[in-house]
PDB file of C-alpha atoms in Angstrom:
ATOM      1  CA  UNK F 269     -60.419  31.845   4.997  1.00  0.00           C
ATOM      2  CA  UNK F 270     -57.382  34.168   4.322  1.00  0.00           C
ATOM      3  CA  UNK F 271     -56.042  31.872   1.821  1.00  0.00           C
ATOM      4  CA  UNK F 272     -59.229  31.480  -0.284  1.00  0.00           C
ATOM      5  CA  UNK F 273     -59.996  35.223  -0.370  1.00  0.00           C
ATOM      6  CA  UNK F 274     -56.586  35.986  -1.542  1.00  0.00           C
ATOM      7  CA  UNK F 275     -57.206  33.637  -4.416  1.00  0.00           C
ATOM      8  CA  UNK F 276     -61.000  34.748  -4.801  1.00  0.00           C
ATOM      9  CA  UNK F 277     -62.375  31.680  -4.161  1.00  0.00           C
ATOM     10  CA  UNK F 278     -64.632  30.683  -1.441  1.00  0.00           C
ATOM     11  CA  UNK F 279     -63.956  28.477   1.007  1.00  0.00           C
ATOM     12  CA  UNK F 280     -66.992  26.546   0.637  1.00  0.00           C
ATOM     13  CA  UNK F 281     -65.396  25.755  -2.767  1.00  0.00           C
ATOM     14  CA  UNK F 282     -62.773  23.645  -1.925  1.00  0.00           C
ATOM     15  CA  UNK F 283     -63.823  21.831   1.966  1.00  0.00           C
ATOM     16  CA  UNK F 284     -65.632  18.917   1.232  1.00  0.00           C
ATOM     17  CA  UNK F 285     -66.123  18.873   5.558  1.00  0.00           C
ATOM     18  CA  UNK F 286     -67.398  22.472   5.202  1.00  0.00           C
ATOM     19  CA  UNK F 287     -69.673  21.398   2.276  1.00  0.00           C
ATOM     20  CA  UNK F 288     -70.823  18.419   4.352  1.00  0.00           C
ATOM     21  CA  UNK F 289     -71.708  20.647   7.655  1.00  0.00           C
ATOM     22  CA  UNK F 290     -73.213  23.298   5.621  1.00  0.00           C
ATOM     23  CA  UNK F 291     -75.532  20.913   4.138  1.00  0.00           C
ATOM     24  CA  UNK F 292     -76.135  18.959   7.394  1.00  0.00           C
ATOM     25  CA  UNK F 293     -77.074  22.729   9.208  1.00  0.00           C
ATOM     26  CA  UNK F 294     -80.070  23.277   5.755  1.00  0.00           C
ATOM     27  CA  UNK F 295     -81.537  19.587   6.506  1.00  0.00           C
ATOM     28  CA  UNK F 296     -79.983  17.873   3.692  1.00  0.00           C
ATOM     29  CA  UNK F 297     -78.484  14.843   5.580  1.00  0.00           C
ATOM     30  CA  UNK F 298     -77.820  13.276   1.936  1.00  0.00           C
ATOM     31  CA  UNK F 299     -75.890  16.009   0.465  1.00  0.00           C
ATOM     32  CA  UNK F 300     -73.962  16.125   3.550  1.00  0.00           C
ATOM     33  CA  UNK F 301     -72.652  12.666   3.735  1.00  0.00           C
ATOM     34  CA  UNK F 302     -72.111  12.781  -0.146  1.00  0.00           C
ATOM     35  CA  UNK F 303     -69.953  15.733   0.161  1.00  0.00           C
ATOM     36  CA  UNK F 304     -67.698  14.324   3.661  1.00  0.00           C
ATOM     37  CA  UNK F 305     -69.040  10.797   5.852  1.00  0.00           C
ATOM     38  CA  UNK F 306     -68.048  12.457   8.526  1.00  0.00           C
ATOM     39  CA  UNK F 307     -69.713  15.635   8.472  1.00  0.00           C
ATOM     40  CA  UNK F 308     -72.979  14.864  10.559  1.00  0.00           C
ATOM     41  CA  UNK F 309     -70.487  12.795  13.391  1.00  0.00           C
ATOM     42  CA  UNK F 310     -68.533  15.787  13.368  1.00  0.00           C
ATOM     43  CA  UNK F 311     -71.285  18.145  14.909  1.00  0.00           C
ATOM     44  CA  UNK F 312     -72.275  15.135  17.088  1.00  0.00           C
ATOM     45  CA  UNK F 313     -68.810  15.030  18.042  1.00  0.00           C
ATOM     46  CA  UNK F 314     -68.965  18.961  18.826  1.00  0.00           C
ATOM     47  CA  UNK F 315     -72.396  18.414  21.087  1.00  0.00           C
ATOM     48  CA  UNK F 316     -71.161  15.983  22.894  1.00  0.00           C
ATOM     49  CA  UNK F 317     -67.562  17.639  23.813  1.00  0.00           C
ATOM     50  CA  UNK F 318     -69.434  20.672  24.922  1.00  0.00           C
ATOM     51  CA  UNK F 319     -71.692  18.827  27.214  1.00  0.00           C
ATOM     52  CA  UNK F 320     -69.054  16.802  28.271  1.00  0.00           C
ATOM     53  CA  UNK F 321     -66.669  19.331  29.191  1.00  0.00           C
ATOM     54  CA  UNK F 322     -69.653  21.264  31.409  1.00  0.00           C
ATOM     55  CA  UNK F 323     -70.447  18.235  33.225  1.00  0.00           C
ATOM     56  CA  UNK F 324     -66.882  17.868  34.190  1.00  0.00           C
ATOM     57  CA  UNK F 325     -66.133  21.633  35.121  1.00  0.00           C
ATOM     58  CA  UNK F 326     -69.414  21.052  37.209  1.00  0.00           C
ATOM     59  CA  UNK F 327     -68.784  17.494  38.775  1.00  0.00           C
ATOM     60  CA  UNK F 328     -64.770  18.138  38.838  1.00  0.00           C
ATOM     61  CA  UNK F 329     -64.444  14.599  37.585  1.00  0.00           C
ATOM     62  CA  UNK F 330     -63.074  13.297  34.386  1.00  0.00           C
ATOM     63  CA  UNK F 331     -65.175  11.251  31.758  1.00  0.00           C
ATOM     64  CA  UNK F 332     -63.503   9.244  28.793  1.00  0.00           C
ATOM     65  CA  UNK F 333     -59.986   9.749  29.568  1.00  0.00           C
ATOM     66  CA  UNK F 334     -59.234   6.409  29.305  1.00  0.00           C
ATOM     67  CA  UNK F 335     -60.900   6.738  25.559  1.00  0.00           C
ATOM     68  CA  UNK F 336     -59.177   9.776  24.274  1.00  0.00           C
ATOM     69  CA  UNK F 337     -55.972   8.330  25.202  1.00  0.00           C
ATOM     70  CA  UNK F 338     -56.307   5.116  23.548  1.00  0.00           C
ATOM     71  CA  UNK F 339     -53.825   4.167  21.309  1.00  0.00           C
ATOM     72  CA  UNK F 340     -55.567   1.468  19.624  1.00  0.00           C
ATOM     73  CA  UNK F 341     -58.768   3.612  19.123  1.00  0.00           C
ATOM     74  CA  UNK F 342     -56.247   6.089  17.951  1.00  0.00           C
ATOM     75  CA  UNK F 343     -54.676   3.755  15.275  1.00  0.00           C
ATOM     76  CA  UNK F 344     -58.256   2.335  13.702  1.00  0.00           C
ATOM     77  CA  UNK F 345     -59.004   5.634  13.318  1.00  0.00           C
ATOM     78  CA  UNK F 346     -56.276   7.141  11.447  1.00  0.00           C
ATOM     79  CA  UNK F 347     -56.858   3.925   9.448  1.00  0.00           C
ATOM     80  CA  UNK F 348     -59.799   5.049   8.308  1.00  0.00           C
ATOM     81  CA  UNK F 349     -59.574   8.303   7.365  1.00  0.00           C
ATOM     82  CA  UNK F 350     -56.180   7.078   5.404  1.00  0.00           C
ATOM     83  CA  UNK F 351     -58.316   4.534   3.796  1.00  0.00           C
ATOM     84  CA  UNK F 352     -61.494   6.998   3.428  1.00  0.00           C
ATOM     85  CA  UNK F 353     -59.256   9.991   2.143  1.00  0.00           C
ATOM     86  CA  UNK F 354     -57.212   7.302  -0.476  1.00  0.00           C
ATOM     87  CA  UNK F 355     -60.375   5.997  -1.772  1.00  0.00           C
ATOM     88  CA  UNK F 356     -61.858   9.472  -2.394  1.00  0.00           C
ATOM     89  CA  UNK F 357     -58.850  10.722  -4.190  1.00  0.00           C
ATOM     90  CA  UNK F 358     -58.960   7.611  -6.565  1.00  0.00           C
ATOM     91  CA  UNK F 359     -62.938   8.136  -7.444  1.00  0.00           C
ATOM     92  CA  UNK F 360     -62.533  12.218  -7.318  1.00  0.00           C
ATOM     93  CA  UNK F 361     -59.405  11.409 -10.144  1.00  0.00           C
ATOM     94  CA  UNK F 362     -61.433   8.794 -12.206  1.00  0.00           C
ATOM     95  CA  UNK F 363     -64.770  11.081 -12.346  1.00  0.00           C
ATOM     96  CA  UNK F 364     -63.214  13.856 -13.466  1.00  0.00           C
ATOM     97  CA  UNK F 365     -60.636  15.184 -15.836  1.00  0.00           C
ATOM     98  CA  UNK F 366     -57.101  16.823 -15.690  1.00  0.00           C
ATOM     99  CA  UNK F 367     -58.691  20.136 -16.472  1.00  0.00           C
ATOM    100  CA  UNK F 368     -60.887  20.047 -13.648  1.00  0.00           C
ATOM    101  CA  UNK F 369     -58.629  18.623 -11.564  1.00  0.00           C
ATOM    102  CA  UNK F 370     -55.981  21.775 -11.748  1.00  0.00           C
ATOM    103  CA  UNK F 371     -58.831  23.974 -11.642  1.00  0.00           C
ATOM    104  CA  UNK F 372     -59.514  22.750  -8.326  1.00  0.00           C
ATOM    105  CA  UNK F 373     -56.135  22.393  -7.001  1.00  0.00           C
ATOM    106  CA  UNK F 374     -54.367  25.208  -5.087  1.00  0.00           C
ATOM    107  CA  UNK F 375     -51.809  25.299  -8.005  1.00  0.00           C
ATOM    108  CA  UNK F 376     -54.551  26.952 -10.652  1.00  0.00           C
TER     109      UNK F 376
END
């Protein structure tokens, strides 16, 4: 947040994930995936982390450690965000021009 108040700009500005959870937390599922996919799986994520962790502090067993250290899960997703992220540059380029883009770049 340092960064964006230093350049007097809000953060909300320039995170399409913060965009996305903001959106997801006032109801608008639509605006949230249209801002990030991955918004609304990131809060899932987050709920079930937090209720994961408890119920291992609690039961002093482990649950999905043979999951989080998956390689192959690992690789698919890095995949996809490389693949998500690529194709979202390429439309955010073509819908909008040079002037926009600068404006929006951490160079302007």
């Amino acid at each position: 947040m340092g960064f964006f108040a230093i350049r007097n700009k809000s953060a909300l500005s320039d995170c399409g994930i913060t965009k996305s959870l903001v959106y997801f937390y006032q109801g608008d599922l639509y605006k949230s995936v249209s801002y990030h996919i991955l918004g609304p799986f990131v809060i899932a994520f987050c709920w079930v982390t937090i209720i994961v962790l408890v119920t291992e502090i609690i039961t002093k067993k482990e649950y999905f450690t043979g999951l989080l250290y998956n390689k192959k899960l690992a690789y698919r997703l890095a995949y996809f965000l490389a693949i998500y992220h690529f194709v979202r540059l390429i439309l955010f380029v073509k819908n909008n021009s040079i002037d926009d883009i600068m404006h929006q770049s951490i160079w302007f």
